[in-house]
Tab-separated table of C-alpha atoms in Angstrom:
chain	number	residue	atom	x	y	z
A	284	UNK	CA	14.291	24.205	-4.250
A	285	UNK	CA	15.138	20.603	-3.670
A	286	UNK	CA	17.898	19.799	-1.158
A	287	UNK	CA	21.323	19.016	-2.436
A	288	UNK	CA	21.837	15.949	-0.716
A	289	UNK	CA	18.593	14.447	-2.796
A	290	UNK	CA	18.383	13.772	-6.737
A	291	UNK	CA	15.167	13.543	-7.993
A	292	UNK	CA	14.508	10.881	-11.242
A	293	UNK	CA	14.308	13.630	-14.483
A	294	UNK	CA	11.063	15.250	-15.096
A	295	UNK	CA	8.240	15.930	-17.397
A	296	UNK	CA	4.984	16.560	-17.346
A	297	UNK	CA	2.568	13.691	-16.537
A	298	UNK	CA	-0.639	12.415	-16.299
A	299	UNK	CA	-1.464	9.043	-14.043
A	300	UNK	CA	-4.484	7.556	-12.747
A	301	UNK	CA	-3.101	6.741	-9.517
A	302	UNK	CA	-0.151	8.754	-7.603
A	303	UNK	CA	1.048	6.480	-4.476
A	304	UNK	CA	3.064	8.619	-2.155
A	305	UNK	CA	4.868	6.811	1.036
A	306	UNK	CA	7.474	4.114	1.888
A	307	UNK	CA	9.611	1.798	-0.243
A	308	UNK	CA	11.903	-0.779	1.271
A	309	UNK	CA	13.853	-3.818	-0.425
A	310	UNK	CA	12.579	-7.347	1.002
A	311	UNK	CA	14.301	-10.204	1.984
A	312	UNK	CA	11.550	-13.291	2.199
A	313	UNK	CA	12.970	-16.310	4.241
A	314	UNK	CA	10.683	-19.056	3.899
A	315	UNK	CA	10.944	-20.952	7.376
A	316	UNK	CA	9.339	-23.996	9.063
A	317	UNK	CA	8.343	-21.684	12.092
A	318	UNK	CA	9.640	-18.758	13.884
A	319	UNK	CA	12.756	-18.968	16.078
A	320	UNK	CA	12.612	-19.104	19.842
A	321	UNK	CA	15.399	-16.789	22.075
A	322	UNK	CA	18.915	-18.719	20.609
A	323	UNK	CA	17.575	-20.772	18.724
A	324	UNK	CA	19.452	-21.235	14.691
A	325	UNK	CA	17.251	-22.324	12.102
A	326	UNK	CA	17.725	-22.787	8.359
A	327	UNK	CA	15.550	-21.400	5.381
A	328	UNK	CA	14.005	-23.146	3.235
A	329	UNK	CA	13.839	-20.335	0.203
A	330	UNK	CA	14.962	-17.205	-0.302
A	331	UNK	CA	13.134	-14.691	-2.731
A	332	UNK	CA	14.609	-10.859	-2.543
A	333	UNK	CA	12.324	-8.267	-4.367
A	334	UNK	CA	10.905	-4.365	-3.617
A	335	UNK	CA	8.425	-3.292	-0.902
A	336	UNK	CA	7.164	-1.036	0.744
A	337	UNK	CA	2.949	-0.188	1.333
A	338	UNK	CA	2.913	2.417	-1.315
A	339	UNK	CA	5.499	1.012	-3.625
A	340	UNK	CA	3.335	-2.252	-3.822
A	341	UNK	CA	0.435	-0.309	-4.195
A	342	UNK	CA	1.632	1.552	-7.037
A	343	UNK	CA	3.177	-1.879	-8.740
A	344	UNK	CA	-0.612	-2.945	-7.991
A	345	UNK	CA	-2.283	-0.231	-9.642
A	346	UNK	CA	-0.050	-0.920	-12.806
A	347	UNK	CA	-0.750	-4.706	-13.225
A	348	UNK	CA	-4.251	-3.881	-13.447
A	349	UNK	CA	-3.663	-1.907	-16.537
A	350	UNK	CA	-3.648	1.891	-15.019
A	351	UNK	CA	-0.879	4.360	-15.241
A	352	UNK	CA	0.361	4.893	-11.063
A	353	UNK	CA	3.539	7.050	-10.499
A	354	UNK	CA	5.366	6.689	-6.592
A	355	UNK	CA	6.766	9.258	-4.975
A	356	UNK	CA	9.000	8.525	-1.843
A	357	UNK	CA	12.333	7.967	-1.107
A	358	UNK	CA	15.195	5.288	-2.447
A	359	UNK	CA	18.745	5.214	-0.980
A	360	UNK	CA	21.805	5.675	-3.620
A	361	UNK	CA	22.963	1.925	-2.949
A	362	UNK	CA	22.278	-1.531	-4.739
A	363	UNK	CA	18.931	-1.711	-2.811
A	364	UNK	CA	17.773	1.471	-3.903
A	365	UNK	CA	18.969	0.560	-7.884
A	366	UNK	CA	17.507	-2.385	-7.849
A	367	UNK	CA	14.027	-1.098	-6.537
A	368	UNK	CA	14.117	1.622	-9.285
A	369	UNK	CA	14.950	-1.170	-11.426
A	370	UNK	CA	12.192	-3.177	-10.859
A	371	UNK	CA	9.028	0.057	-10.871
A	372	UNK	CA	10.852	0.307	-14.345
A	373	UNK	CA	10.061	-3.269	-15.116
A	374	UNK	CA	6.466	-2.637	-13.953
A	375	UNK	CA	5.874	0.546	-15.903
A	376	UNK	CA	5.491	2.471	-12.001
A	377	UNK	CA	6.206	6.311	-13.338
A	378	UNK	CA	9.527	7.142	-10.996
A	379	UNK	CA	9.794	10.909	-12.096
A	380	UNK	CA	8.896	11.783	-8.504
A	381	UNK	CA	11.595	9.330	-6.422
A	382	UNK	CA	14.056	11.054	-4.528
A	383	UNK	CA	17.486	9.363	-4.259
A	384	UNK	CA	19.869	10.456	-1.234
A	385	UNK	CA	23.041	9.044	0.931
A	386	UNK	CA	20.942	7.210	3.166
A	387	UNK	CA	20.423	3.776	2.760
A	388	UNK	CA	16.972	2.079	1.199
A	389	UNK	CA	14.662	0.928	4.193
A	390	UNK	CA	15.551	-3.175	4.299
A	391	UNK	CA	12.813	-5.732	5.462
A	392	UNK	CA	14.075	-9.084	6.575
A	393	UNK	CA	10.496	-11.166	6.440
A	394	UNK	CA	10.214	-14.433	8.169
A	395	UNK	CA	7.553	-16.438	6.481
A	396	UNK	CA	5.749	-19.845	7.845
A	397	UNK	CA	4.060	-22.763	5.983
A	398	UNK	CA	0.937	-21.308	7.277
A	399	UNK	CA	1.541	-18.206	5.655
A	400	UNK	CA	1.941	-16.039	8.818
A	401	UNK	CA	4.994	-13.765	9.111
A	402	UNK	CA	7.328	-11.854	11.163
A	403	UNK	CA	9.345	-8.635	10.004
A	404	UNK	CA	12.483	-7.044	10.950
A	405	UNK	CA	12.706	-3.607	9.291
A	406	UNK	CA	15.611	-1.536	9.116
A	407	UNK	CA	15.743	2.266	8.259
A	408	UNK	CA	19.221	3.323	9.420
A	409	UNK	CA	19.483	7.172	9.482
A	410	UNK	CA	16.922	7.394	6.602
A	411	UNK	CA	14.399	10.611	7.825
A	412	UNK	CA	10.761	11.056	6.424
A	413	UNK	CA	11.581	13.344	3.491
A	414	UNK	CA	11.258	17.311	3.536
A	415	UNK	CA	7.919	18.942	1.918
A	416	UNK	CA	10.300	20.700	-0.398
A	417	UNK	CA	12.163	17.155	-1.589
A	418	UNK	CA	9.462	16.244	-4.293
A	419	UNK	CA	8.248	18.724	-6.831
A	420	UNK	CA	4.056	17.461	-7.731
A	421	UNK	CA	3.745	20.249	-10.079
A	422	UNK	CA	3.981	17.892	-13.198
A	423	UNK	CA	1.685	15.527	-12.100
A	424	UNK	CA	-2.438	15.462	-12.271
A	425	UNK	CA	-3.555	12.685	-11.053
A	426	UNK	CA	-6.882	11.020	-10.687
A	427	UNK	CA	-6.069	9.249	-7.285
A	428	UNK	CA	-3.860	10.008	-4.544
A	429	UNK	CA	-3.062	7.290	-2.087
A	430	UNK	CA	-0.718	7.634	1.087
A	431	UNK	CA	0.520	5.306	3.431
A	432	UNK	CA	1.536	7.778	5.806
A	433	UNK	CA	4.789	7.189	5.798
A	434	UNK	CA	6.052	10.387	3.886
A	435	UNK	CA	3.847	12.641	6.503
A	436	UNK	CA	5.628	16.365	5.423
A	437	UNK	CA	5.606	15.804	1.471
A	438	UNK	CA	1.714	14.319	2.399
A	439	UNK	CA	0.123	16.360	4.359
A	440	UNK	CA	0.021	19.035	1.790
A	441	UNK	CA	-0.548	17.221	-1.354
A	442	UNK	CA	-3.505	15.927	0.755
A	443	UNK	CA	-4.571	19.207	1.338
A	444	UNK	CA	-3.970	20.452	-1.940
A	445	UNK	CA	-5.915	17.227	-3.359
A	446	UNK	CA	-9.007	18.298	-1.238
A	447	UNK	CA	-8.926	21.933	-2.845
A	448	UNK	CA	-9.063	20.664	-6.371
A	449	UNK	CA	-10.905	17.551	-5.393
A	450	UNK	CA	-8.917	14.681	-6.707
A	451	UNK	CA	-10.327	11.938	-4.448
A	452	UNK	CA	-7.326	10.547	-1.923
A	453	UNK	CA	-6.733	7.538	-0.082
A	454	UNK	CA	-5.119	6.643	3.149
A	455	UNK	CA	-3.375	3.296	4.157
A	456	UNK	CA	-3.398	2.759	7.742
A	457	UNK	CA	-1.652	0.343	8.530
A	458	UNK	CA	-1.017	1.259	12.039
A	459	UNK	CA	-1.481	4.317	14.235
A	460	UNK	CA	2.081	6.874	14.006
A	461	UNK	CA	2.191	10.070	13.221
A	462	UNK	CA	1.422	10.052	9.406
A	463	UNK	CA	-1.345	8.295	9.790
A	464	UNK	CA	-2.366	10.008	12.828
A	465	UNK	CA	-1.807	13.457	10.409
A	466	UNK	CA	-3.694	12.316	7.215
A	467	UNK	CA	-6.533	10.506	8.758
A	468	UNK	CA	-8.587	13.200	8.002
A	469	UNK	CA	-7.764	14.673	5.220
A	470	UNK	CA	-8.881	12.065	2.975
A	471	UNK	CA	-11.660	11.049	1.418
A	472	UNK	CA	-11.431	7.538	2.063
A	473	UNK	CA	-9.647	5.878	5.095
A	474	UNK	CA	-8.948	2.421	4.689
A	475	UNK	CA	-7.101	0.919	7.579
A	476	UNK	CA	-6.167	-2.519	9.103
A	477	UNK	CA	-7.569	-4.330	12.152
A	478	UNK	CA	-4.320	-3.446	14.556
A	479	UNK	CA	-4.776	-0.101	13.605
A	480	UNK	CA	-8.449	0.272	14.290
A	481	UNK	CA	-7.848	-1.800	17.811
A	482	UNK	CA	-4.802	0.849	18.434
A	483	UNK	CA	-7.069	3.996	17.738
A	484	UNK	CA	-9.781	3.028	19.860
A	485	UNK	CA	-9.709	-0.443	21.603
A	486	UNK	CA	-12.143	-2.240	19.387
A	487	UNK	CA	-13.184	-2.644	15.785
A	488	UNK	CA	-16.516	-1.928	16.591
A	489	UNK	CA	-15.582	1.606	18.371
A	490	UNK	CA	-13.261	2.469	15.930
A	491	UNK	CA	-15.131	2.209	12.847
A	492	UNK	CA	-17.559	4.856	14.574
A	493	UNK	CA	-15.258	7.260	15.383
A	494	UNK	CA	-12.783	7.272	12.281
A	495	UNK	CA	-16.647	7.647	10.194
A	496	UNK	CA	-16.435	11.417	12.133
A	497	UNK	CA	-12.996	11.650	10.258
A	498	UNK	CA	-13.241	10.708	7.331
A	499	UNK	CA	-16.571	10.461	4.527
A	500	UNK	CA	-15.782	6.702	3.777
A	501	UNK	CA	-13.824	4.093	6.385
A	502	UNK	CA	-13.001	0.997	5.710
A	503	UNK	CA	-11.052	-2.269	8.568
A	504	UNK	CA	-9.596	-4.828	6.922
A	505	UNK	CA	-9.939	-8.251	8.546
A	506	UNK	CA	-7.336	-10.145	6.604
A	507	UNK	CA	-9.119	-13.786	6.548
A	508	UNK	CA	-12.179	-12.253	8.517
A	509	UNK	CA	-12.998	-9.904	5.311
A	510	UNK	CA	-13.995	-6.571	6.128
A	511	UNK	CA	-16.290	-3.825	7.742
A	512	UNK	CA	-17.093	-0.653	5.971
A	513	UNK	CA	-18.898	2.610	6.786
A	514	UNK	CA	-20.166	5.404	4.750
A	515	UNK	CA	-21.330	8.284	6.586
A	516	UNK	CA	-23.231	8.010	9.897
A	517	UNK	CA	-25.529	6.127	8.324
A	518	UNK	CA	-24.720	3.241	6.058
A	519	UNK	CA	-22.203	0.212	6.812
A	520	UNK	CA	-21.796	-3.473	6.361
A	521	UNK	CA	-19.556	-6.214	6.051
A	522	UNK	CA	-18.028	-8.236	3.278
A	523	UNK	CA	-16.679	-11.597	4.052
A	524	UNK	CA	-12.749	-12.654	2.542
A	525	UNK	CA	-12.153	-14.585	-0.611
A	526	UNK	CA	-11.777	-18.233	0.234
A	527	UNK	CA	-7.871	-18.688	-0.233
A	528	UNK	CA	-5.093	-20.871	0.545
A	529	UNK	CA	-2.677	-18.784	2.204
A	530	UNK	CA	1.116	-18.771	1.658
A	531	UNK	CA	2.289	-15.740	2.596
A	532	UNK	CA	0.094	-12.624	3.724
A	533	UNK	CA	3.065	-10.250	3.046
A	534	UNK	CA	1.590	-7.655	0.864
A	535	UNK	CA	-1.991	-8.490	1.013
A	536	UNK	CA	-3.120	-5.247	2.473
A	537	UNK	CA	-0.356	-3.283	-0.174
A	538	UNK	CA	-2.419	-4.901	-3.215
A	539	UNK	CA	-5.997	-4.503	-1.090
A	540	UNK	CA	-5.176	-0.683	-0.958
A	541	UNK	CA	-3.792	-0.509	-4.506
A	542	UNK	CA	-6.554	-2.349	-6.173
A	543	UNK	CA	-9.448	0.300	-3.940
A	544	UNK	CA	-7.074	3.442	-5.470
A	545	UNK	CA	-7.512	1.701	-8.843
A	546	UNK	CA	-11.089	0.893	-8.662
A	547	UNK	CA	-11.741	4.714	-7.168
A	548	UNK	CA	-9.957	6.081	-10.102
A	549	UNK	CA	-12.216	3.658	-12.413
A	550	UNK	CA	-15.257	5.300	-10.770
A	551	UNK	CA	-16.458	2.217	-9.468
A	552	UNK	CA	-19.759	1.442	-7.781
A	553	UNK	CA	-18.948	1.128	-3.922
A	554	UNK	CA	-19.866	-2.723	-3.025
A	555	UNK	CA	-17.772	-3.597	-6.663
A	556	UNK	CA	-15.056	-1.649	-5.640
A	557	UNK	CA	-14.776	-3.507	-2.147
A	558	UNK	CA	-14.878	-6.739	-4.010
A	559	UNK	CA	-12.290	-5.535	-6.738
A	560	UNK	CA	-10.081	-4.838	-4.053
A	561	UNK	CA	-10.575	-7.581	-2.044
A	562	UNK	CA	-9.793	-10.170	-4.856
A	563	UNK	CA	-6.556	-8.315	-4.965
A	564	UNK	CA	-5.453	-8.920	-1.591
A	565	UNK	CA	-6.793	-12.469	-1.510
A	566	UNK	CA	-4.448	-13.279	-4.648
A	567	UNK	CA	-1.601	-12.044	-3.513
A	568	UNK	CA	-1.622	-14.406	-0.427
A	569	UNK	CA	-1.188	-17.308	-3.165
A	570	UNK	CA	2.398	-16.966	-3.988
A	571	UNK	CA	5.459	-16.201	-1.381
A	572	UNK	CA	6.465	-12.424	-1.424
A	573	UNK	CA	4.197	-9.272	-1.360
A	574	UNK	CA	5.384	-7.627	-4.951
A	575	UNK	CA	5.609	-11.305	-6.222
A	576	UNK	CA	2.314	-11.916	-5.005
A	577	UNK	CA	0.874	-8.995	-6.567
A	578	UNK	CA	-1.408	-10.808	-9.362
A	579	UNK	CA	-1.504	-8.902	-12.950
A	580	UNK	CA	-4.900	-8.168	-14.359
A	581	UNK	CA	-5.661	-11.210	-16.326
A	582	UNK	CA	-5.056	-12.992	-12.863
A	583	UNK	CA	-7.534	-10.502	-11.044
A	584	UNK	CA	-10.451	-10.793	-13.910
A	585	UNK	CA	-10.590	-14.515	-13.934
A	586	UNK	CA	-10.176	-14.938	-10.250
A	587	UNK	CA	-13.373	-12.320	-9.803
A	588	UNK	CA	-14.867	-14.492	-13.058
A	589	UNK	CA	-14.114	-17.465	-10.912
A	590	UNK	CA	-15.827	-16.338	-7.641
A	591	UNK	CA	-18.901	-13.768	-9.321
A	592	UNK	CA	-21.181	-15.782	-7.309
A	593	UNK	CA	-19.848	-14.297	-4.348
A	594	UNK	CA	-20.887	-10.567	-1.980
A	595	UNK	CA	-23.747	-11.086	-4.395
């Protein structure tokens, strides 16, 4: 039974590659010549508004590489919330599974430099993590699932559920909370960021040994750095970044995690499918705005054309 308060987008059966269940915000990108000081007024020098959200962009992601990806999460019943609906209809995301309520859509206010570093300012309201009951997954089969943690009581059991039938799952950690804290293992592969690994366990290092005891296949993301990866006790390495002019980082991770769901659901070979994703989140740095950013798969193929020579 789904709760009154929440409409859910009509359904039908479906079949996706990639499911991304989690958060979706609207974002307002301020391009700025640095970041204010305590009272200090400075003035913009572009404004771009578009969707967000870690799982949102990774299911926008997923289908500008040509795959079928569905989100499931939560939009507010306001302008933010149509126009986010709006635009997963412009990118062919599936929206069967969005549940629309009173609350308002999650708003990020992103501060961007010339540099391409970034501050945030996100703002939830009364918006709660949805209940497990709010989404109905009965009509979809998908090949992937990938969480951002962010939805932890609809997650937790689809995760679960996703082990029993063994449809291969992904986690984006972003940073330790309780969803990620909750899902970490019960996935097949954790892929998390640098802050979270240093927040679970002090050091990169450290952490990449003990998530390996949570999870079959973990993955740190080093932004410019590249990455380290780990595959059972026993296997590991490191993959250096794309070389890339960076605008705006905004969304690099979001496209990193949807382009490793995509390549996962491809059945890609391990070391390509670190490199397919990682051309993903190196593109997206090019242009300001994380969904803008998010490069479509023409983009992608000629940029890994471009660069073959490289993690060879």
């Amino acid at each position: 039974m789904i709760p009154n308060h929440f409409d859910l987008m009509t359904t039908y059966p479906m079949q996706v590659d990639v499911l991304c269940v989690g958060h979706a915000s609207y974002d307002l990108i301020f391009s700025v010549p640095h970041h204010p000081t305590e009272d200090e007024k400075i003035f913009a020098d572009s404004l771009i508004s578009c969707g967000g959200g870690p799982a949102a962009n990774a299911a926008v992601m997923v289908s500008r590489l040509g795959l079928k990806s569905a989100f499931a999460g939560y939009l507010g019943q306001d302008l933010y919330g149509d126009k986010h609906a709006q635009e997963f209809a412009e990118y062919d995301v599936n929206t069967q599974l969005i549940a629309r309520g009173p609350s308002p859509t999650p708003l990020s206010t992103i501060l961007v430099k010339p540099d391409g570093k970034r501050a945030l300012i996100n703002y939830k309201g009364d918006t709660q993590a949805l209940p497990s009951n709010a989404v109905d997954f009965s009509s979809v089969k998908p090949k992937v699932i990938l969480f951002d943690g962010h939805e932890p009581h609809l997650s937790v059991p689809l995760a679960e559920h996703a082990r029993r039938d063994r449809i291969p799952s992904v986690l984006d950690a972003g940073s330790l909370h309780e969803g990620t804290l909750a899902l970490m293992n019960k996935v097949d592969y954790l892929v998390c960021s640098e802050k979270f690994a240093r927040q679970f366990a002090g050091d990169v290092e450290t952490a990449l040994t003990r998530l390996s005891e949570a999870a079959p296949a973990v993955v740190v993301t080093l932004g410019e750095k590249g990455l380290l990866w780990r595959r059972g006790k026993k296997h590991g390495g490191a993959m250096p970044a794309f070389p890339v002019a960076a605008i705006d980082t905004t969304g690099a991770g979001d496209a990193f995690h949807g382009a490793f769901a995509a390549g996962v659901a491809l059945d890609m070979e391990w070391l390509e499918l670190l490199r397919y994703a990682s051309a993903a989140g190196a593109l997206c740095c090019t242009k300001i705005g994380a969904r803008l950013g998010i490069p479509s798969r023409e983009e992608h193929y000629t940029w890994l054309e471009q660069h073959k020579d490289l993690h060879v």
